[in-house]
CSV table of C-alpha atoms in Angstrom, one decimal:
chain,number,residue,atom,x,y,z
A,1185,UNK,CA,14.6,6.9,-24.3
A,1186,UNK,CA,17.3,6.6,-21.8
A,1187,UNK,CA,16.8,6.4,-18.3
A,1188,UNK,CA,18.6,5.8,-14.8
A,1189,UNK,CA,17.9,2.4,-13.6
A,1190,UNK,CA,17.3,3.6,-10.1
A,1191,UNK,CA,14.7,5.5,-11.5
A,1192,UNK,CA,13.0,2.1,-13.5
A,1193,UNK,CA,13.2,0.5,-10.4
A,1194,UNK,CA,11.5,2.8,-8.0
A,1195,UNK,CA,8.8,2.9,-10.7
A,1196,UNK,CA,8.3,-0.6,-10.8
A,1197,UNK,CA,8.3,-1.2,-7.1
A,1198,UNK,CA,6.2,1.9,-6.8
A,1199,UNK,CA,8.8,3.4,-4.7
A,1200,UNK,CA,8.5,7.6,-3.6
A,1201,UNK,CA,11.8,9.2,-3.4
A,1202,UNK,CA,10.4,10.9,-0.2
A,1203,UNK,CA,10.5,7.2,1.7
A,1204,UNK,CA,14.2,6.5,0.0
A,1205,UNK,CA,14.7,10.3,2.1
A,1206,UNK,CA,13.3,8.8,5.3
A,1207,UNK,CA,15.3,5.8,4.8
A,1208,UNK,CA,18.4,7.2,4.3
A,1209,UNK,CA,17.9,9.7,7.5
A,1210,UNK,CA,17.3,6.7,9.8
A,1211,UNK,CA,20.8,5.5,8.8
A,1212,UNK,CA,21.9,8.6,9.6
A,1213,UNK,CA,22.6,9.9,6.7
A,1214,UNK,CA,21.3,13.5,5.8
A,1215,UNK,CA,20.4,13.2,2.1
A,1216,UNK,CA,18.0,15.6,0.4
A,1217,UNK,CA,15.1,14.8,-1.8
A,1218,UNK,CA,16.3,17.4,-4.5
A,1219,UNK,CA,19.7,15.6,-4.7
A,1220,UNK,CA,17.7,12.0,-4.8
A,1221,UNK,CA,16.2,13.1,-7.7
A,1222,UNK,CA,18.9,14.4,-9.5
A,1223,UNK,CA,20.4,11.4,-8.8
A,1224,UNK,CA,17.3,9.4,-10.2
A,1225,UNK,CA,17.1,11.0,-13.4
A,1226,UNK,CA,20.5,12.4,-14.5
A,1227,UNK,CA,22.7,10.5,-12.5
A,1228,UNK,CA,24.6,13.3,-10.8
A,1229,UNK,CA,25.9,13.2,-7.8
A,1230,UNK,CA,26.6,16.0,-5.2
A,1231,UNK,CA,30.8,16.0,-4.8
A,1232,UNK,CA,30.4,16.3,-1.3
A,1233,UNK,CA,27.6,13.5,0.0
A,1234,UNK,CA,29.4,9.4,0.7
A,1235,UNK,CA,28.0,8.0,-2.6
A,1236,UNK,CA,28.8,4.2,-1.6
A,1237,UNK,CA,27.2,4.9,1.8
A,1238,UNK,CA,24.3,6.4,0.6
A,1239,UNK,CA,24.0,3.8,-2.4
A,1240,UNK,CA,24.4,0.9,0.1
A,1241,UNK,CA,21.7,1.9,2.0
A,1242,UNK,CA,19.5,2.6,-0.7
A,1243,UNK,CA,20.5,-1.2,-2.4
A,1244,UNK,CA,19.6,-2.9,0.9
A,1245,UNK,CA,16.2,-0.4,1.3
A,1246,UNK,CA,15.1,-1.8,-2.1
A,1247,UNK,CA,16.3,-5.2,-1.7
A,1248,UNK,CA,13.5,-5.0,1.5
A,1249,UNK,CA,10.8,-4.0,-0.5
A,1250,UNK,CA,11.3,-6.6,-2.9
A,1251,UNK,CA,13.8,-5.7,-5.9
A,1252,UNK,CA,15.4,-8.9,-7.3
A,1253,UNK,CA,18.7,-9.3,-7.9
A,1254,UNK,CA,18.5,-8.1,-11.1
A,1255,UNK,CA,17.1,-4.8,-10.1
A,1256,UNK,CA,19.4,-4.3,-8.1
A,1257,UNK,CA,22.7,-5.0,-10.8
A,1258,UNK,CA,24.2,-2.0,-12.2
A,1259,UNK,CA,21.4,0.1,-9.8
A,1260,UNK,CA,23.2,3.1,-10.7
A,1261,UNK,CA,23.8,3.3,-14.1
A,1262,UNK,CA,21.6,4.3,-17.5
A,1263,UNK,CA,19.0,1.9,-18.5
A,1264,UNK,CA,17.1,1.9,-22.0
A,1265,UNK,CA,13.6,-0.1,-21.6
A,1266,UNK,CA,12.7,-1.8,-24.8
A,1267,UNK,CA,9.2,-0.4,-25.1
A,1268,UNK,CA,8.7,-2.5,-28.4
A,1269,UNK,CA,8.8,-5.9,-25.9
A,1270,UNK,CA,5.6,-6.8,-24.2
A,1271,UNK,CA,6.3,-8.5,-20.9
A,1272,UNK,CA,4.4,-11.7,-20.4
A,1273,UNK,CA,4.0,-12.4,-16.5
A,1274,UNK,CA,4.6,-16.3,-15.4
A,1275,UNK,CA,1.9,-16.3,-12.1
A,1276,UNK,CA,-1.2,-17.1,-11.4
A,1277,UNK,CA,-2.7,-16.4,-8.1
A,1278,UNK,CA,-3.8,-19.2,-6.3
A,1279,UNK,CA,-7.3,-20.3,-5.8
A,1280,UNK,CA,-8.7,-18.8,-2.3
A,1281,UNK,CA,-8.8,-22.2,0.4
A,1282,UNK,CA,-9.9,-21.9,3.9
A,1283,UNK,CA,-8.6,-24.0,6.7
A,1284,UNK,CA,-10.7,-27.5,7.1
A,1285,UNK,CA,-12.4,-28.1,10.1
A,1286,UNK,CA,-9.8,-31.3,10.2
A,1287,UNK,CA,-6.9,-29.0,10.2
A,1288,UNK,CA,-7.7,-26.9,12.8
A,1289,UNK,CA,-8.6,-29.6,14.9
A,1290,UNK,CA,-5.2,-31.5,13.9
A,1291,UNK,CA,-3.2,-28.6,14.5
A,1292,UNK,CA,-5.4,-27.7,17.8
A,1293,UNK,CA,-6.1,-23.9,16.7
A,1294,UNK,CA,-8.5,-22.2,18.8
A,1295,UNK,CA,-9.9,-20.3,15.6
A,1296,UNK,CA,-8.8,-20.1,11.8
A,1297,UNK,CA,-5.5,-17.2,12.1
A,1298,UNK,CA,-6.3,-17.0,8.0
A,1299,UNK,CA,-10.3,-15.5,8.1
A,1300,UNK,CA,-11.8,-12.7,10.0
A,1301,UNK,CA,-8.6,-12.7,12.4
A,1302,UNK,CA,-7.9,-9.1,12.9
A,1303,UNK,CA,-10.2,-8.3,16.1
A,1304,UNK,CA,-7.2,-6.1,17.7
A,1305,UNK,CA,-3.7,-3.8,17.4
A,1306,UNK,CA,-2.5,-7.2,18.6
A,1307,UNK,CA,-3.3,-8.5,15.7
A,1308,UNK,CA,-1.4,-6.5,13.2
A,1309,UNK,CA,1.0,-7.3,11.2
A,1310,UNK,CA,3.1,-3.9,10.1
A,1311,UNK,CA,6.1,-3.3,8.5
A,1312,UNK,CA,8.2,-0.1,7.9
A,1313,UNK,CA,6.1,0.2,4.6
A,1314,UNK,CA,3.5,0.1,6.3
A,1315,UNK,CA,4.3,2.3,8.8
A,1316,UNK,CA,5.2,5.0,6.2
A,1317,UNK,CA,1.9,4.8,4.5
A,1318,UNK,CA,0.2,5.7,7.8
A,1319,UNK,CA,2.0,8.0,8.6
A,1320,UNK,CA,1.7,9.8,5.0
A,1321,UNK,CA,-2.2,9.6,5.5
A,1322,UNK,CA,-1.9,11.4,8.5
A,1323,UNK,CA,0.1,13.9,7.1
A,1324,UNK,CA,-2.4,14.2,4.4
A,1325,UNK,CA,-4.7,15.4,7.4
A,1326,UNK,CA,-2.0,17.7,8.8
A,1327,UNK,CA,-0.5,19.3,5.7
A,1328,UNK,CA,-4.0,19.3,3.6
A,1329,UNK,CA,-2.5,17.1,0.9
A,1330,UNK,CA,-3.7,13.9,-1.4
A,1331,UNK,CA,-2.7,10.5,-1.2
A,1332,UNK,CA,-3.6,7.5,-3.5
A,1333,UNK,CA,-3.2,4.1,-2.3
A,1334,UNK,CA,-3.3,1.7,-4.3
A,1335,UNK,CA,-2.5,-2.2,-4.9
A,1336,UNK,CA,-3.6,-5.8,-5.7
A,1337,UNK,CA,-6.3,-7.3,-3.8
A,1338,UNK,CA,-5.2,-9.1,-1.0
A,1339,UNK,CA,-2.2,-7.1,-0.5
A,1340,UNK,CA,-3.4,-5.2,2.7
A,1341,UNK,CA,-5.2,-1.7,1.6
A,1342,UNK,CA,-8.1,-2.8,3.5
A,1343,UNK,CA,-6.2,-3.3,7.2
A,1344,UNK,CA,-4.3,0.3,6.7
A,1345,UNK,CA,-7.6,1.9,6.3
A,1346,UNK,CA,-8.8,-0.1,9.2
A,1347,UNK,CA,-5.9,0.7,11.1
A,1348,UNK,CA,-5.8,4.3,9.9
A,1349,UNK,CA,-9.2,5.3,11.2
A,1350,UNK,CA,-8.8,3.4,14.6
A,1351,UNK,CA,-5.3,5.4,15.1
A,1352,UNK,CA,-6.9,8.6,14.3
A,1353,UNK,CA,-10.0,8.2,16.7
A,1354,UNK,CA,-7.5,6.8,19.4
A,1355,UNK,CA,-4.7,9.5,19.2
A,1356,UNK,CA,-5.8,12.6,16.8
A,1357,UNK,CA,-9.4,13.9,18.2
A,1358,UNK,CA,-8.3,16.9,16.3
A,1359,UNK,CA,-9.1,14.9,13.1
A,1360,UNK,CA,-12.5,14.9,11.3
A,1361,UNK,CA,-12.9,12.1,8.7
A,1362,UNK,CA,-15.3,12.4,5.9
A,1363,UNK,CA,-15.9,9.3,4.4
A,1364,UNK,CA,-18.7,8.9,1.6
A,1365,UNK,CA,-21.5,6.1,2.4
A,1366,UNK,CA,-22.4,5.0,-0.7
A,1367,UNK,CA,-22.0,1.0,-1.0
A,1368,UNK,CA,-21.2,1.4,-4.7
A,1369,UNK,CA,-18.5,3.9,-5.2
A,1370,UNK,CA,-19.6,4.3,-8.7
A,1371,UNK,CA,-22.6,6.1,-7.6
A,1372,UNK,CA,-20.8,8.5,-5.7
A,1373,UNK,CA,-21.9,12.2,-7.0
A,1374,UNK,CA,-20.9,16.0,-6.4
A,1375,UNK,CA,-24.1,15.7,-4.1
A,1376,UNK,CA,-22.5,12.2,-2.3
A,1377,UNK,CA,-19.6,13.9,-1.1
A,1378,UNK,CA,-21.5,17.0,-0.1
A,1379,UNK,CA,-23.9,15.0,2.2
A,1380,UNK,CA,-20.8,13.2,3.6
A,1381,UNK,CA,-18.9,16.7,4.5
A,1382,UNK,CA,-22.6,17.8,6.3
A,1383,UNK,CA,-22.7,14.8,7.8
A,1384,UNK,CA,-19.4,15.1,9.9
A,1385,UNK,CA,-19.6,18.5,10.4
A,1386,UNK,CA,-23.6,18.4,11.2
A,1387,UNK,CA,-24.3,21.0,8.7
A,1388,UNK,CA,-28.3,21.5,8.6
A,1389,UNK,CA,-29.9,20.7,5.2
A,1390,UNK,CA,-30.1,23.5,2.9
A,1391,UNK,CA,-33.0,23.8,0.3
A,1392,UNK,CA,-30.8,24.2,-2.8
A,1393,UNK,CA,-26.9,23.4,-4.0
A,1394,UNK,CA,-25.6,26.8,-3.9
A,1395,UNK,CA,-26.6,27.6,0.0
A,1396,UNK,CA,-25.6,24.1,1.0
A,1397,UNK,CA,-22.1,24.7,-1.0
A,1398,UNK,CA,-22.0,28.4,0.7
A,1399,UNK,CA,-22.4,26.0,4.0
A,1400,UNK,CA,-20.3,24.0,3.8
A,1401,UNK,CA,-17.3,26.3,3.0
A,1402,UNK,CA,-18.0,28.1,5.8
A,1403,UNK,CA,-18.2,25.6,8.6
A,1404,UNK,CA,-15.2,23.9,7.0
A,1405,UNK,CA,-13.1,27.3,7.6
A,1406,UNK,CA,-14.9,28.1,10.9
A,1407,UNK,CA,-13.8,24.1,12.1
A,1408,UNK,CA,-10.5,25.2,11.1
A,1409,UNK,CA,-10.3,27.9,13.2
A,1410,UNK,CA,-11.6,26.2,16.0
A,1411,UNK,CA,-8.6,23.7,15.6
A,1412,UNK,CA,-9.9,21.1,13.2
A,1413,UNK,CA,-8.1,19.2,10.9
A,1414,UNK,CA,-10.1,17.3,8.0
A,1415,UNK,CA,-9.8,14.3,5.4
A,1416,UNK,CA,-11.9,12.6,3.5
A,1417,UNK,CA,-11.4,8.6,3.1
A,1418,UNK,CA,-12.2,6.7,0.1
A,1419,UNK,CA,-12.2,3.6,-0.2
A,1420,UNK,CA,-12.5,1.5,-3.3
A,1421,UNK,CA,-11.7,4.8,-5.0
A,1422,UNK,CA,-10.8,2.6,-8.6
A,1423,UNK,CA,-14.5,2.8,-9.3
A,1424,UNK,CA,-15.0,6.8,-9.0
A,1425,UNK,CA,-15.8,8.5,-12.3
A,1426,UNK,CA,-13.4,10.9,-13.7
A,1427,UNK,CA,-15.7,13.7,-12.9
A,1428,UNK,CA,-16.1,13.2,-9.0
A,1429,UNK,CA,-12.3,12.7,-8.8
A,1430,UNK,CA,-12.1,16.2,-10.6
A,1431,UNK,CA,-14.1,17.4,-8.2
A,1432,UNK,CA,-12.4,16.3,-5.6
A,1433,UNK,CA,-9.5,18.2,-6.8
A,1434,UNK,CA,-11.6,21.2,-6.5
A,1435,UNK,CA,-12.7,20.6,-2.8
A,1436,UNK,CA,-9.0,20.1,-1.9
A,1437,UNK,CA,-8.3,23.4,-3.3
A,1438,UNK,CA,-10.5,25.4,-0.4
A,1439,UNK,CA,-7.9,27.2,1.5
A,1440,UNK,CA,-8.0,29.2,4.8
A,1441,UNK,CA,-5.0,32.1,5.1
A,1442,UNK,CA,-2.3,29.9,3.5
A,1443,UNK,CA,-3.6,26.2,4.8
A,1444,UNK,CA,-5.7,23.6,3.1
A,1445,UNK,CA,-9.1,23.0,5.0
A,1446,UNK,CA,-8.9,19.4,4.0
A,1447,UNK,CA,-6.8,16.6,2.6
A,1448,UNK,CA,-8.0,13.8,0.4
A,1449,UNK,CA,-6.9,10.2,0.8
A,1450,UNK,CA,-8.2,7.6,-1.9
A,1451,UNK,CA,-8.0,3.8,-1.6
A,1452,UNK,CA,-8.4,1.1,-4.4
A,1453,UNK,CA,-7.0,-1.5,-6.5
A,1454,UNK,CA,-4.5,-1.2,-8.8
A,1455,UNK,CA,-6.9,-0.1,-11.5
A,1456,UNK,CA,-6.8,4.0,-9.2
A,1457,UNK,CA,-3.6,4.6,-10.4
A,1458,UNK,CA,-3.9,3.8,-14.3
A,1459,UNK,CA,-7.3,5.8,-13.4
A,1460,UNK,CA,-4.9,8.3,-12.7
A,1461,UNK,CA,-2.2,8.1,-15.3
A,1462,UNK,CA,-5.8,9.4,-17.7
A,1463,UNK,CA,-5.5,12.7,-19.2
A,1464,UNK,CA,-9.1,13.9,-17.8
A,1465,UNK,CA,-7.7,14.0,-14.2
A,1466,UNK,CA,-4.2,15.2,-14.7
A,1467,UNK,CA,-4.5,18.2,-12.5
A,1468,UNK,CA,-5.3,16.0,-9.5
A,1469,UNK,CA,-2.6,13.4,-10.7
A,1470,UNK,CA,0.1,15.6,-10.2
A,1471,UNK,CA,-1.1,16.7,-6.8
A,1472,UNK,CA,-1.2,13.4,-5.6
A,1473,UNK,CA,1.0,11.6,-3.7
A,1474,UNK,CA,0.6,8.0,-5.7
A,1475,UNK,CA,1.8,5.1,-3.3
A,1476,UNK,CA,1.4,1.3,-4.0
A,1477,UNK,CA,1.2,-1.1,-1.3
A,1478,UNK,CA,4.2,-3.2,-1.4
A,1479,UNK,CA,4.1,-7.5,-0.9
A,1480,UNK,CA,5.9,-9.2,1.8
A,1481,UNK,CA,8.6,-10.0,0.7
A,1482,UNK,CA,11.4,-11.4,2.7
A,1483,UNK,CA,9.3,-10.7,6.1
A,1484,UNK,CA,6.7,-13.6,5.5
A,1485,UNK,CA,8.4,-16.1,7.8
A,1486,UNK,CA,7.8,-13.1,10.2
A,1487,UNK,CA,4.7,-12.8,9.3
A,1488,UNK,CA,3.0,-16.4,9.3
A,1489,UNK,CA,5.2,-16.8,12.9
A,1490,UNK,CA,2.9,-14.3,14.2
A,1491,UNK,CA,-0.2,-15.0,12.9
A,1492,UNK,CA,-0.3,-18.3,13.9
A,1493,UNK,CA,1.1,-17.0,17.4
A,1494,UNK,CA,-2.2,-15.5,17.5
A,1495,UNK,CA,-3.6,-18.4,18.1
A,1496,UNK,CA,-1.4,-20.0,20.6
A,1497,UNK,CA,0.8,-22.3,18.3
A,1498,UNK,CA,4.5,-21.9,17.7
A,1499,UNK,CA,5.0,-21.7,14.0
A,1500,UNK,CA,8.5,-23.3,13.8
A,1501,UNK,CA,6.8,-26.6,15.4
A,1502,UNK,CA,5.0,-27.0,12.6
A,1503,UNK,CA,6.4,-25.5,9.5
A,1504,UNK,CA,10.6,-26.4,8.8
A,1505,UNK,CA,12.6,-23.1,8.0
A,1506,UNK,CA,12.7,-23.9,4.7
A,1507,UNK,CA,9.1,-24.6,4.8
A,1508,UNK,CA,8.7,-21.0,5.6
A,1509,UNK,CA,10.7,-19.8,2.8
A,1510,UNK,CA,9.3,-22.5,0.4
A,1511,UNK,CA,5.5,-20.4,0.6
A,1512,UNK,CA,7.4,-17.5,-0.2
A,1513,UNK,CA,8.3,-18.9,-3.2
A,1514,UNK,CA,5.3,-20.0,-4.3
A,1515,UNK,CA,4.1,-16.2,-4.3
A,1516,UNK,CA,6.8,-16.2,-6.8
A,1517,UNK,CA,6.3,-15.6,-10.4
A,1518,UNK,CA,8.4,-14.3,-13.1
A,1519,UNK,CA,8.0,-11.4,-15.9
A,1520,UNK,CA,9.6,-12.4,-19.1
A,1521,UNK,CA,10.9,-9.3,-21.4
A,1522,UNK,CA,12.2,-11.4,-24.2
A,1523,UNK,CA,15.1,-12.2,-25.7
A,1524,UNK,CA,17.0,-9.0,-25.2
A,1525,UNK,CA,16.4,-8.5,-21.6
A,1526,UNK,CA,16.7,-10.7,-18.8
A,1527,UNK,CA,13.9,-11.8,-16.8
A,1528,UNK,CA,12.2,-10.0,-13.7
A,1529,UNK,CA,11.3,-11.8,-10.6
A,1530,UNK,CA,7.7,-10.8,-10.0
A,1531,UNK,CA,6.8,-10.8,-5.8
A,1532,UNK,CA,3.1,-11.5,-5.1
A,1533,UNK,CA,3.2,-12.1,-2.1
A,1534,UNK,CA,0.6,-10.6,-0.5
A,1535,UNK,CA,-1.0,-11.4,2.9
A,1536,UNK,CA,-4.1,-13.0,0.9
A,1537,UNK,CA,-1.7,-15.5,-1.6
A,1538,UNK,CA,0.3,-16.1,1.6
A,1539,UNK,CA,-2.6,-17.1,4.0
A,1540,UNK,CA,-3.9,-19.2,0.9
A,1541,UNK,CA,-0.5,-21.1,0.7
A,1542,UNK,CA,-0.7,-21.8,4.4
A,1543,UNK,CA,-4.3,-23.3,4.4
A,1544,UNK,CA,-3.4,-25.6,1.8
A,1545,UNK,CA,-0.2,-26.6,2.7
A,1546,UNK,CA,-1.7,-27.4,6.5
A,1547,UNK,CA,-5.0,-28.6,4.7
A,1548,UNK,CA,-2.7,-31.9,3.0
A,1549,UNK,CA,-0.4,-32.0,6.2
A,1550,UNK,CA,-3.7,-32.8,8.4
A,1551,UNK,CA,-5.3,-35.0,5.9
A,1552,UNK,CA,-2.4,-37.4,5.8
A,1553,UNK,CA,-1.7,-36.9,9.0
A,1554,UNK,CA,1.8,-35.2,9.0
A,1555,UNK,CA,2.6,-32.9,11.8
A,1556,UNK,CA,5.6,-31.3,10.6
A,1557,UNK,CA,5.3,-29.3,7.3
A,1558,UNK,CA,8.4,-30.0,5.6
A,1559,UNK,CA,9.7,-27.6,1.9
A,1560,UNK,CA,8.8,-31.1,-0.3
A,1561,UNK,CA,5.5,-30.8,1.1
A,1562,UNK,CA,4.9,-27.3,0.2
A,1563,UNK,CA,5.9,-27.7,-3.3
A,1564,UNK,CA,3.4,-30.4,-3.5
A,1565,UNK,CA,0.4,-28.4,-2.9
């Protein structure tokens, strides 16, 4: 079957048109998402938009969010996948190191930057990506919609959620968040998420299901009147059974007038969205606004500048420039489609594979005593 390659891309890179949109508008072009999409799968241009501005801007988007080079090559013309081909990935994440007590000494840090280092908004580390994700969770709040978040471990989920929640108690008291106690998510039941929505709204107990569910619908509208906005957080959402999920679906569909009393935000590993992709939950799959958290890329010189800034040491005396660059690539891996096609870079780098790089690369440096870490060294590790 033939499709765009725009199209192929943004699925790979987990890309939503609605971001491409956003992008577009804060380059001052006015682009909608109806025409994105018949651009993504048909190919068709409006007569009267500036295609070449428009696809500029959407080459050099993508190229920031990781697409390779060969991605990005004939962007905007038909592409027919071999589905027959089975991909065979060239990466393997590295083994998880921690900074020696030698190295910190040797590189006089007043605490490891790599473990447990997020103690502030100082400490954060966001890029637009990010920035759109949190902003999409808080209009899941707003509008009364459902997000899915999901990516590799390591890549960040857990420090949006973090950040998420600490944004909304600082700026949005308006905001009630339900989140579901249970340590293991796959014990989380119809009766779970009930408790959790009594809970925040401090909903008595009721003696039996049905009065508690009568309850509950009515202190969700009557919070809603009284200004309230409402969203339930899950994290480690991969490991909820089909039939909670459906149930969630259910919940989300409570309205009051014409709004949603709550919006539904689920969090987990890449196994959520082929979770999602399953026939049993289709109905809440094509509610949901599916997003995957996106690597790096080419801000991890950025990145390790500041986290080791967080700890008083200026990054560029210790690391060369193309030391920087050289962990980078070692995040990066390849995805060979055979003969017919040509190779995909494959971008893992994640702020777990990247902080791992870093403690190894400054874990030789201290042990033989070098205090510039040079590209050669890098590779070496």
């Amino acid at each position: 079957m033939k499709i765009t390659k725009l199209s192929h891309v943004f699925e790979v890179l987990g890309v939503k048109q609605a971001q491409v949109v956003k992008a577009l508008a804060a380059k001052g072009l006015k682009f909608s998402k109806a025409s994105l999409s018949r651009v993504a799968t048909q190919a068709d241009w409006p007569k009267t938009c500036d295609s070449k501005a428009i696809k500029a801007v959407i080459a050099e988007y993508l190229k920031e969010l990781g697409a390779t080079s060969e991605q990005l090559t004939d962007l905007f013309t038909w592409y027919e996948p071999n589905k027959n081909a089975q991909p065979e990935v060239e990466y393997e994440d590295p083994e998880p190191e921690m900074l020696t007590a030698n190295a910190k000494k040797f590189f006089k840090l007043r605490r490891d930057p790599f473990e447990n280092e997020i103690t502030s908004e100082d400490d954060l580390f966001l890029v637009d990506a990010h920035r759109i994700i949190l902003e999409d969770m808080l209009t899941a709040a707003n509008a009364g919609s459902m997000i899915a978040l999901y990516g590799e471990c390591g890549s960040g989920k857990t420090i949006i959620r973090r950040t998420f929640i600490h944004q909304v108690q600082q700026d949005h008291p308006d905001v009630i968040l339900i989140q579901p106690a249970r340590l293991d998510r796959r014990k989380i039941t119809a009766e779970s998420i009930s408790t959790a929505i009594c809970r925040a709204l401090q909903i008595k107990h009721k003696p039996s299901a049905e009065e508690r569910d009568a309850a509950i619908e009515e202190a969700l509208i009557e919070s809603a009147n009284n200004g309230h906005l409402h969203l339930m957080v899950i994290d480690e959402a991969h490991d909820l059974s089909a039939d909670v999920i459906k149930l969630l679906k259910r919940i989300w569909e409570l309205t009051h007038g014409f709004r949603r009393v709550m919006g539904i935000v689920l969090i987990g590993q890449s196994e959520l969205a082929k979770k999602l992709s399953g026939q049993h939950v289709r109905e809440f799959s094509w509610r949901c606004n599916q997003i995957r958290m996106q690597p790096l890329g080419i801000y991890v010189p950025e990145y390790i500048r500041h986290k080791l800034s967080r700890v008083g040491v200026d990054a560029d005396k210790i690391f060369t420039e193309d030391a920087l660059s050289a962990i980078r690539g070692k995040c990066m891996g390849r995805i060979r489609h055979g003969i017919a096609l040509d190779d995909a870079e494959l971008d893992r780098s994640y702020p777990l594979n990247v902080n791992t790089w870093l403690a190894k690369a400054m874990n030789a440096a201290a042990q033989i005593g070098e205090q510039q870490i040079t590209e050669s060294l890098v590779l070496k590790v």
